[in-house]
CSV table of N, CA and C and ligand atoms in Angstrom, one decimal:
chain,number,residue,atom,x,y,z
A,22,MET,N,2.7,9.8,4.3
A,22,MET,CA,3.1,8.9,5.3
A,22,MET,C,2.5,8.9,6.1
A,23,LEU,N,2.4,8.0,7.1
A,23,LEU,CA,1.9,8.6,8.3
A,23,LEU,C,3.2,7.4,9.3
A,24,GLU,N,2.7,9.0,10.7
A,24,GLU,CA,3.8,8.3,11.7
A,24,GLU,C,3.1,7.5,12.8
A,25,PHE,N,3.7,6.4,14.1
A,25,PHE,CA,3.2,6.7,14.5
A,25,PHE,C,3.6,5.7,15.9
A,26,GLU,N,2.7,6.1,17.3
A,26,GLU,CA,3.2,6.0,17.8
A,26,GLU,C,4.7,5.3,18.1
A,27,GLN,N,5.1,5.5,19.8
A,27,GLN,CA,7.1,4.4,19.4
A,27,GLN,C,6.2,4.6,21.0
A,28,LYS,N,6.9,3.1,21.7
A,28,LYS,CA,7.1,2.9,23.7
A,28,LYS,C,8.1,3.0,23.7
A,29,GLY,N,9.9,3.0,24.0
A,29,GLY,CA,9.8,2.8,23.5
A,29,GLY,C,10.2,2.6,25.4
A,30,ASP,N,11.0,1.1,25.9
A,30,ASP,CA,11.8,2.0,26.8
A,30,ASP,C,13.4,0.8,27.5
A,31,GLU,N,13.6,0.9,28.0
A,31,GLU,CA,15.0,-0.1,28.1
A,31,GLU,C,15.0,-1.5,27.0
A,32,ARG,N,14.1,-2.4,27.3
A,32,ARG,CA,13.5,-3.5,27.2
A,32,ARG,C,13.1,-3.3,25.4
A,33,GLY,N,12.8,-2.2,24.8
A,33,GLY,CA,13.4,-2.3,23.4
A,33,GLY,C,12.0,-1.2,23.4
A,34,HIS,N,11.8,-1.2,21.4
A,34,HIS,CA,11.1,-0.6,21.6
A,34,HIS,C,9.8,-0.9,20.9
A,35,LEU,N,8.4,-0.5,21.3
A,35,LEU,CA,6.8,-0.9,20.7
A,35,LEU,C,5.9,-0.3,20.3
A,36,VAL,N,5.5,-0.5,19.3
A,36,VAL,CA,5.2,0.9,18.1
A,36,VAL,C,3.5,0.3,17.4
A,37,ILE,N,2.4,0.9,18.3
A,37,ILE,CA,1.7,0.6,18.0
A,37,ILE,C,0.2,0.9,16.8
A,38,VAL,N,-0.6,0.5,16.4
A,38,VAL,CA,-1.0,0.7,15.3
A,38,VAL,C,-2.8,0.5,15.1
A,39,GLU,N,-3.7,1.1,15.7
A,39,GLU,CA,-5.2,0.8,16.0
A,39,GLU,C,-5.5,1.1,14.4
A,40,SER,N,-6.9,0.2,14.7
A,40,SER,CA,-8.0,0.6,13.1
A,40,SER,C,-8.4,1.6,13.4
A,41,ARG,N,-8.6,2.3,12.8
A,41,ARG,CA,-9.9,3.7,12.8
A,41,ARG,C,-9.4,5.0,14.3
A,42,LYS,N,-8.4,3.9,14.0
A,42,LYS,CA,-7.8,5.6,14.8
A,42,LYS,C,-6.0,6.1,14.3
A,43,ASP,N,-5.1,5.8,14.3
A,43,ASP,CA,-4.0,4.8,13.4
A,43,ASP,C,-4.4,5.1,11.7
A,44,ILE,N,-5.4,4.2,11.7
A,44,ILE,CA,-5.4,4.9,9.6
A,44,ILE,C,-6.4,4.6,9.5
A,45,PRO,N,-6.8,5.2,8.6
A,45,PRO,CA,-8.8,5.3,8.4
A,45,PRO,C,-9.0,3.8,7.8
A,46,PHE,N,-8.9,2.9,8.4
A,46,PHE,CA,-9.9,1.8,7.8
A,46,PHE,C,-9.8,0.5,9.4
A,47,ASP,N,-10.6,-0.5,9.1
A,47,ASP,CA,-10.4,-1.5,10.4
A,47,ASP,C,-9.1,-2.8,9.2
A,48,ILE,N,-8.4,-3.1,9.5
A,48,ILE,CA,-7.9,-4.3,8.9
A,48,ILE,C,-8.4,-5.9,9.1
A,49,LYS,N,-8.4,-5.9,8.1
A,49,LYS,CA,-9.0,-7.4,8.1
A,49,LYS,C,-8.3,-8.1,7.2
A,50,ARG,N,-7.2,-8.1,6.8
A,50,ARG,CA,-5.5,-8.6,6.9
A,50,ARG,C,-5.2,-8.2,6.4
A,51,ILE,N,-3.9,-9.0,6.9
A,51,ILE,CA,-2.4,-8.9,7.0
A,51,ILE,C,-1.8,-9.7,5.2
A,52,PHE,N,-0.8,-9.8,5.7
A,52,PHE,CA,0.7,-9.8,4.3
A,52,PHE,C,1.7,-9.5,4.7
A,53,TYR,N,3.2,-10.2,4.2
A,53,TYR,CA,4.1,-9.0,4.9
A,53,TYR,C,5.6,-9.6,3.9
A,54,ILE,N,5.9,-9.5,2.6
A,54,ILE,CA,6.8,-9.4,2.5
A,54,ILE,C,8.6,-9.1,2.6
A,55,TYR,N,8.9,-10.2,3.0
A,55,TYR,CA,10.0,-11.1,3.3
A,55,TYR,C,10.9,-11.2,1.4
A,56,GLY,N,12.3,-11.4,2.0
A,56,GLY,CA,13.2,-12.7,0.7
A,56,GLY,C,13.3,-12.2,-0.8
A,57,SER,N,12.6,-10.8,-1.2
A,57,SER,CA,13.0,-10.2,-2.3
A,57,SER,C,14.4,-9.3,-2.1
A,58,ALA,N,14.7,-10.3,-3.8
A,58,ALA,CA,16.2,-9.2,-4.4
A,58,ALA,C,15.5,-7.7,-4.0
A,59,SER,N,17.0,-7.7,-4.6
A,59,SER,CA,17.0,-5.6,-5.1
A,59,SER,C,16.2,-4.9,-6.1
A,60,ASP,N,16.7,-6.2,-6.9
A,60,ASP,CA,16.1,-6.3,-8.6
A,60,ASP,C,15.1,-5.9,-8.8
A,61,THR,N,14.0,-6.3,-7.5
A,61,THR,CA,12.7,-6.9,-8.2
A,61,THR,C,12.5,-5.5,-7.8
A,62,VAL,N,10.9,-6.3,-8.7
A,62,VAL,CA,9.4,-4.7,-8.4
A,62,VAL,C,8.8,-5.4,-9.0
A,63,ARG,N,7.2,-5.3,-6.8
A,63,ARG,CA,6.1,-5.6,-6.8
A,63,ARG,C,5.0,-5.1,-6.8
A,64,GLY,N,4.4,-6.3,-6.2
A,64,GLY,CA,3.0,-5.1,-6.7
A,64,GLY,C,3.0,-4.9,-8.3
A,65,GLN,N,2.3,-3.2,-8.9
A,65,GLN,CA,2.3,-3.0,-10.1
A,65,GLN,C,0.8,-3.3,-10.7
A,66,HIS,N,0.2,-3.2,-9.9
A,66,HIS,CA,-1.2,-3.2,-9.2
A,66,HIS,C,-2.1,-2.2,-8.9
A,67,ALA,N,-3.0,-1.3,-8.5
A,67,ALA,CA,-3.9,-1.0,-8.1
A,67,ALA,C,-5.6,-2.0,-8.1
A,68,ASN,N,-5.8,-0.6,-6.8
A,68,ASN,CA,-6.9,-2.0,-5.9
A,68,ASN,C,-8.2,-1.5,-6.3
A,69,LYS,N,-9.4,-1.5,-6.0
A,69,LYS,CA,-10.9,-1.4,-6.5
A,69,LYS,C,-10.9,-0.2,-4.9
A,70,LYS,N,-11.0,-1.6,-3.8
A,70,LYS,CA,-11.7,-2.1,-3.1
A,70,LYS,C,-11.1,-1.6,-1.9
A,71,SER,N,-9.8,-2.0,-2.8
A,71,SER,CA,-9.1,-2.3,-0.7
A,71,SER,C,-8.2,-0.7,-0.4
A,72,GLU,N,-8.0,-0.6,0.4
A,72,GLU,CA,-7.3,0.3,1.1
A,72,GLU,C,-6.1,-0.5,2.1
A,73,PHE,N,-4.7,0.2,2.2
A,73,PHE,CA,-3.5,-0.3,2.8
A,73,PHE,C,-2.7,0.3,3.4
A,74,LEU,N,-1.7,0.1,4.6
A,74,LEU,CA,-0.6,-0.1,5.5
A,74,LEU,C,0.3,0.1,4.8
A,75,LEU,N,1.9,0.1,3.9
A,75,LEU,CA,3.2,-0.8,4.6
A,75,LEU,C,3.1,-0.6,5.6
A,76,ILE,N,4.4,-1.2,5.7
A,76,ILE,CA,5.6,-0.5,6.7
A,76,ILE,C,6.4,-1.5,6.2
A,77,ASN,N,8.5,-1.1,6.2
A,77,ASN,CA,8.5,-1.4,6.7
A,77,ASN,C,8.9,-2.1,8.5
A,78,VAL,N,8.5,-2.7,9.1
A,78,VAL,CA,9.5,-3.7,9.8
A,78,VAL,C,10.7,-3.8,10.0
A,79,ALA,N,11.4,-4.2,9.2
A,79,ALA,CA,12.1,-4.4,9.3
A,79,ALA,C,13.3,-4.3,8.1
A,80,GLY,N,13.9,-3.3,8.1
A,80,GLY,CA,15.1,-2.7,6.6
A,80,GLY,C,14.1,-1.9,6.0
A,81,THR,N,14.9,-1.8,4.2
A,81,THR,CA,14.5,-0.8,3.7
A,81,THR,C,13.3,-1.7,2.8
A,82,SER,N,13.0,-0.4,1.7
A,82,SER,CA,12.2,-0.8,0.5
A,82,SER,C,11.5,0.4,-0.1
A,83,LYS,N,11.2,0.6,-1.2
A,83,LYS,CA,10.7,2.7,-1.5
A,83,LYS,C,9.3,1.4,-2.0
A,84,VAL,N,8.5,2.8,-1.5
A,84,VAL,CA,6.8,2.6,-3.3
A,84,VAL,C,6.4,3.6,-3.7
A,85,LYS,N,6.8,3.7,-4.7
A,85,LYS,CA,6.5,4.6,-6.2
A,85,LYS,C,4.6,4.3,-6.7
A,86,VAL,N,4.1,6.1,-6.8
A,86,VAL,CA,2.1,5.6,-6.3
A,86,VAL,C,2.1,6.6,-7.2
A,87,ARG,N,1.0,6.3,-8.6
A,87,ARG,CA,0.6,6.7,-9.5
A,87,ARG,C,-0.7,6.7,-9.2
A,88,ASP,N,-1.7,7.7,-9.8
A,88,ASP,CA,-2.5,8.5,-9.8
A,88,ASP,C,-3.3,8.2,-10.9
A,89,GLY,N,-2.8,8.2,-12.3
A,89,GLY,CA,-3.2,7.1,-13.6
A,89,GLY,C,-3.7,8.1,-14.0
A,90,LYS,N,-3.1,9.8,-13.8
A,90,LYS,CA,-3.2,11.3,-14.6
A,90,LYS,C,-1.8,11.4,-14.5
A,91,GLY,N,-1.5,10.9,-14.5
A,91,GLY,CA,0.2,11.5,-15.0
A,91,GLY,C,1.3,12.2,-13.2
A,92,ASN,N,0.4,11.7,-13.0
A,92,ASN,CA,0.7,12.2,-11.4
A,92,ASN,C,1.5,10.8,-10.6
A,93,GLU,N,2.6,11.1,-9.7
A,93,GLU,CA,4.0,9.5,-9.4
A,93,GLU,C,4.7,10.6,-8.0
A,94,ALA,N,4.8,9.5,-7.6
A,94,ALA,CA,6.2,10.3,-6.0
A,94,ALA,C,6.6,9.2,-5.6
A,95,VAL,N,7.6,8.7,-5.1
A,95,VAL,CA,7.5,7.7,-4.0
A,95,VAL,C,8.6,8.0,-2.6
A,96,PHE,N,8.1,7.1,-1.7
A,96,PHE,CA,8.0,7.1,-0.4
A,96,PHE,C,8.9,6.1,0.0
A,97,CYS,N,10.5,6.2,0.4
A,97,CYS,CA,11.1,5.7,1.1
A,97,CYS,C,10.3,5.4,2.4
A,98,LEU,N,10.1,3.4,2.6
A,98,LEU,CA,10.6,2.7,4.3
A,98,LEU,C,10.8,2.2,4.7
A,99,ASN,N,10.9,3.7,5.9
A,99,ASN,CA,13.0,3.6,6.3
A,99,ASN,C,12.8,3.3,8.1
A,100,ARG,N,11.5,3.2,7.8
A,100,ARG,CA,11.3,3.1,10.2
A,100,ARG,C,10.3,2.5,10.3
A,101,PRO,N,11.2,1.6,11.0
A,101,PRO,CA,9.5,0.8,12.0
A,101,PRO,C,8.8,1.2,11.8
A,102,HIS,N,8.0,2.6,13.0
A,102,HIS,CA,7.2,3.1,13.1
A,102,HIS,C,7.1,4.3,12.3
A,103,THR,N,7.1,4.0,10.7
A,103,THR,CA,6.4,5.1,9.9
A,103,THR,C,5.5,4.3,9.0
A,104,GLY,N,4.6,4.1,8.2
A,104,GLY,CA,4.2,4.3,6.9
A,104,GLY,C,3.0,4.6,6.4
A,105,ILE,N,3.2,3.3,4.9
A,105,ILE,CA,2.7,4.6,4.1
A,105,ILE,C,0.6,3.6,3.7
A,106,TYR,N,-0.3,5.0,4.1
A,106,TYR,CA,-1.4,5.2,3.2
A,106,TYR,C,-2.0,4.7,2.1
A,107,LEU,N,-2.0,3.9,1.5
A,107,LEU,CA,-2.8,3.7,0.4
A,107,LEU,C,-4.0,3.7,0.2
A,108,PRO,N,-4.5,4.9,-0.7
A,108,PRO,CA,-6.6,4.4,-0.8
A,108,PRO,C,-6.3,3.5,-2.0
A,109,ARG,N,-7.6,3.2,-2.2
A,109,ARG,CA,-8.3,2.5,-3.5
A,109,ARG,C,-7.8,2.9,-4.8
A,110,LEU,N,-8.0,2.3,-5.8
A,110,LEU,CA,-7.3,2.8,-7.3
A,110,LEU,C,-6.4,4.5,-7.2
A,111,VAL,N,-5.6,3.3,-5.9
A,111,VAL,CA,-4.2,3.8,-6.3
A,111,VAL,C,-3.6,2.5,-7.3
A,112,TRP,N,-2.2,3.6,-8.3
A,112,TRP,CA,-0.9,2.2,-8.9
A,112,TRP,C,0.6,2.3,-7.5
A,113,LYS,N,1.0,1.5,-8.2
A,113,LYS,CA,1.1,0.6,-6.9
A,113,LYS,C,2.9,-0.2,-7.0
A,114,GLU,N,4.0,-0.2,-7.0
A,114,GLU,CA,4.6,-0.1,-7.3
A,114,GLU,C,5.9,-0.3,-6.0
A,115,MET,N,6.5,-1.6,-5.0
A,115,MET,CA,7.1,-2.0,-4.2
A,115,MET,C,8.6,-2.5,-5.0
A,116,TYR,N,10.0,-1.7,-4.8
A,116,TYR,CA,11.4,-2.3,-5.3
A,116,TYR,C,12.3,-1.5,-3.9
A,117,ASP,N,13.0,-1.6,-4.7
A,117,ASP,CA,14.9,-1.2,-3.7
A,117,ASP,C,14.9,-2.2,-2.8
A,118,PHE,N,14.5,-3.5,-2.5
A,118,PHE,CA,14.4,-3.6,-1.1
A,118,PHE,C,15.7,-4.2,-0.3
A,119,SER,N,15.6,-4.3,0.1
A,119,SER,CA,17.7,-4.1,0.8
A,119,SER,C,17.0,-5.5,1.4
A,120,SER,N,18.7,-6.3,1.6
A,120,SER,CA,18.7,-7.6,2.0
A,120,SER,C,17.4,-8.0,3.5
A,121,ASP,N,17.6,-7.5,4.0
A,121,ASP,CA,16.0,-7.5,5.6
A,121,ASP,C,14.8,-6.6,6.1
A,122,SER,N,14.9,-7.1,3.8
A,122,SER,CA,13.2,-6.2,4.2
A,122,SER,C,12.5,-7.0,4.3
A,123,VAL,N,11.4,-6.5,5.8
A,123,VAL,CA,10.6,-7.4,6.0
A,123,VAL,C,9.6,-5.8,5.8
A,124,LEU,N,8.1,-6.0,5.3
A,124,LEU,CA,6.9,-5.1,4.0
A,124,LEU,C,6.6,-5.9,5.0
A,125,LEU,N,5.3,-5.1,5.6
A,125,LEU,CA,4.2,-5.6,6.0
A,125,LEU,C,2.9,-4.9,5.4
A,126,CYS,N,2.3,-5.2,5.3
A,126,CYS,CA,1.3,-4.7,4.2
A,126,CYS,C,-0.4,-5.3,5.1
A,127,ALA,N,-1.3,-4.6,5.8
A,127,ALA,CA,-2.1,-4.7,6.1
A,127,ALA,C,-4.1,-3.9,5.1
A,128,SER,N,-4.7,-4.5,4.9
A,128,SER,CA,-5.2,-4.2,4.4
A,128,SER,C,-6.7,-4.5,5.7
A,129,SER,N,-7.7,-3.1,3.9
A,129,SER,CA,-8.8,-2.8,4.8
A,129,SER,C,-10.0,-4.2,3.7
A,130,GLU,N,-9.6,-5.6,3.3
A,130,GLU,CA,-10.9,-6.8,3.1
A,130,GLU,C,-10.0,-7.6,2.1
A,131,TYR,N,-11.0,-8.8,2.8
A,131,TYR,CA,-10.5,-9.7,2.6
A,131,TYR,C,-9.4,-10.3,0.8
A,132,TYR,N,-8.1,-10.7,1.1
A,132,TYR,CA,-7.5,-11.2,-0.2
A,132,TYR,C,-8.8,-11.9,-1.8
A,133,ASP,N,-9.7,-11.1,-2.8
A,133,ASP,CA,-10.4,-11.7,-4.0
A,133,ASP,C,-9.5,-10.4,-5.3
A,134,PRO,N,-9.0,-12.1,-5.3
A,134,PRO,CA,-7.9,-11.4,-7.6
A,134,PRO,C,-8.9,-10.6,-8.0
A,135,ASN,N,-10.6,-10.6,-7.8
A,135,ASN,CA,-11.3,-9.5,-8.8
A,135,ASN,C,-11.0,-8.6,-8.6
A,136,GLU,N,-10.8,-7.6,-7.6
A,136,GLU,CA,-10.8,-6.7,-8.1
A,136,GLU,C,-9.1,-6.0,-7.7
A,137,TYR,N,-7.9,-6.7,-8.2
A,137,TYR,CA,-7.2,-6.3,-8.0
A,137,TYR,C,-7.1,-6.1,-10.0
A,138,ILE,N,-6.8,-4.3,-10.0
A,138,ILE,CA,-6.2,-4.4,-11.5
A,138,ILE,C,-5.3,-4.2,-11.8
A,139,ARG,N,-4.6,-4.5,-12.4
A,139,ARG,CA,-3.3,-5.5,-12.9
A,139,ARG,C,-2.9,-5.2,-14.4
A,140,GLU,N,-3.2,-3.6,-15.1
A,140,GLU,CA,-2.8,-3.6,-16.7
A,140,GLU,C,-2.8,-2.4,-16.0
A,141,TYR,N,-1.7,-1.2,-16.5
A,141,TYR,CA,-1.8,0.0,-16.4
A,141,TYR,C,-2.5,0.7,-17.2
A,142,ASP,N,-2.9,0.1,-18.5
A,142,ASP,CA,-3.3,0.5,-19.8
A,142,ASP,C,-5.3,0.6,-18.8
A,143,GLU,N,-5.3,-0.2,-18.3
A,143,GLU,CA,-6.7,-0.7,-17.4
A,143,GLU,C,-7.0,0.3,-15.9
A,144,PHE,N,-6.6,0.1,-16.0
A,144,PHE,CA,-6.2,1.8,-14.8
A,144,PHE,C,-6.9,2.9,-15.0
A,145,VAL,N,-5.5,3.4,-16.2
A,145,VAL,CA,-5.9,4.8,-16.8
A,145,VAL,C,-7.3,4.8,-17.2
A,146,ASN,N,-7.3,3.8,-17.9
A,146,ASN,CA,-9.1,4.2,-18.4
A,146,ASN,C,-10.1,4.6,-17.1
A,147,ILE,N,-9.1,2.9,-16.1
A,147,ILE,CA,-10.8,3.0,-16.4
A,147,ILE,C,-10.9,4.4,-14.1
A,148,ILE,N,-9.1,5.2,-14.4
A,148,ILE,CA,-9.4,6.4,-13.0
A,148,ILE,C,-10.3,7.8,-14.9
A,149,ARG,N,-10.2,7.1,-16.0
A,149,ARG,CA,-10.1,8.3,-16.9
A,149,ARG,C,-12.0,8.1,-16.9
A,150,ASN,N,-13.0,6.8,-16.8
A,150,ASN,CA,-14.0,7.2,-17.1
A,150,ASN,C,-14.9,7.7,-15.1
A,151,LEU,N,-13.9,7.7,-14.4
A,151,LEU,CA,-14.2,8.2,-13.4
A,151,LEU,C,-14.9,9.2,-13.1
A,152,GLU,N,-13.5,9.5,-13.8
A,152,GLU,CA,-12.9,10.9,-14.3
A,152,GLU,C,-14.0,12.0,-14.4
A,153,GLU,N,-14.8,11.7,-16.2
A,153,GLU,CA,-16.0,12.1,-16.8
A,153,GLU,C,-17.3,11.9,-16.1
A,154,TYR,N,-17.0,10.9,-15.3
A,154,TYR,CA,-18.2,10.9,-14.6
A,154,TYR,C,-18.9,11.5,-13.5
A,155,VAL,N,-17.6,11.8,-12.7
A,155,VAL,CA,-17.9,12.7,-11.4
A,155,VAL,C,-18.0,13.6,-11.9
A,156,ASN,N,-17.5,14.7,-13.4
A,156,ASN,CA,-17.4,16.4,-14.5
A,156,ASN,C,-18.9,16.6,-14.8
A,157,ARG,N,-19.7,14.9,-15.6
A,157,ARG,CA,-20.7,15.6,-16.1
A,157,ARG,C,-22.0,16.0,-14.4
A,158,GLY,N,-20.9,15.4,-13.1
A,158,GLY,CA,-22.1,15.9,-12.5
A,158,GLY,C,-22.4,14.3,-12.2
B,214,LIG,P1,1.0,-10.2,-5.8
B,214,LIG,O1,-1.0,-9.4,-5.9
B,214,LIG,O2,1.4,-10.5,-6.7
B,214,LIG,O3,2.6,-10.2,-4.8
B,214,LIG,P2,2.7,-7.9,-4.6
B,214,LIG,O4,2.0,-6.8,-5.0
B,214,LIG,O5,3.5,-8.3,-3.8
B,214,LIG,O6,3.6,-7.8,-5.6
B,214,LIG,O7,0.7,-12.1,-4.9
B,214,LIG,C1,2.1,-12.7,-5.0
B,214,LIG,C2,1.3,-13.9,-5.3
B,214,LIG,O8,0.3,-14.9,-3.7
B,214,LIG,C3,-0.9,-13.6,-5.7
B,214,LIG,O9,-0.9,-15.7,-7.0
B,214,LIG,C4,-1.5,-13.6,-5.3
B,214,LIG,C5,-1.6,-14.5,-3.7
B,214,LIG,N1,-1.9,-13.3,-2.7
B,214,LIG,C6,-3.1,-14.4,-1.7
B,214,LIG,O10,-3.5,-15.1,-1.7
B,214,LIG,N2,-3.7,-13.8,-1.1
B,214,LIG,C7,-2.9,-11.9,-0.6
B,214,LIG,O11,-3.8,-11.5,0.5
B,214,LIG,C8,-2.0,-11.7,-1.5
B,214,LIG,C9,-1.3,-10.1,-1.8
B,214,LIG,C10,-1.4,-12.6,-2.3
């Protein structure tokens, strides 16, 4: 989880996120998700190339991340000045959206459907092969 600088005064709040300073990549793309029902599960994919920053700029949601080796963790996105950084090759699922949730996503890459891994078994295989490759030296 990352916490961003918050400049507040009597006029309200202003949160600053700068590429390569507050997050470890240059932003090429932003998109945002809203109007998802609370029982909706989004994401359910991993990316070969893209890194992401996710911030609930309004409302709340949860993100479950899985590393493909049996470890998983759940993060609550519930403050507009905190976000989660997701490196490449992490399986992610976004769920538990509040009705006012606006989930802002920033990415290091332009959209390319070919770098999305949408089958969990394929993701596990890629991670396993990567591990074997690294362990072989
Ligand atoms: P999808 O990846 O299923 O959304 P989520 O990860 O939130 O569940 O994307 C929904 C649709 O939008 C799908 O047809 C692909 C398209 N899309 C783009 O064209 N560009 C983008 O940057 C993104 C994120 C999705």
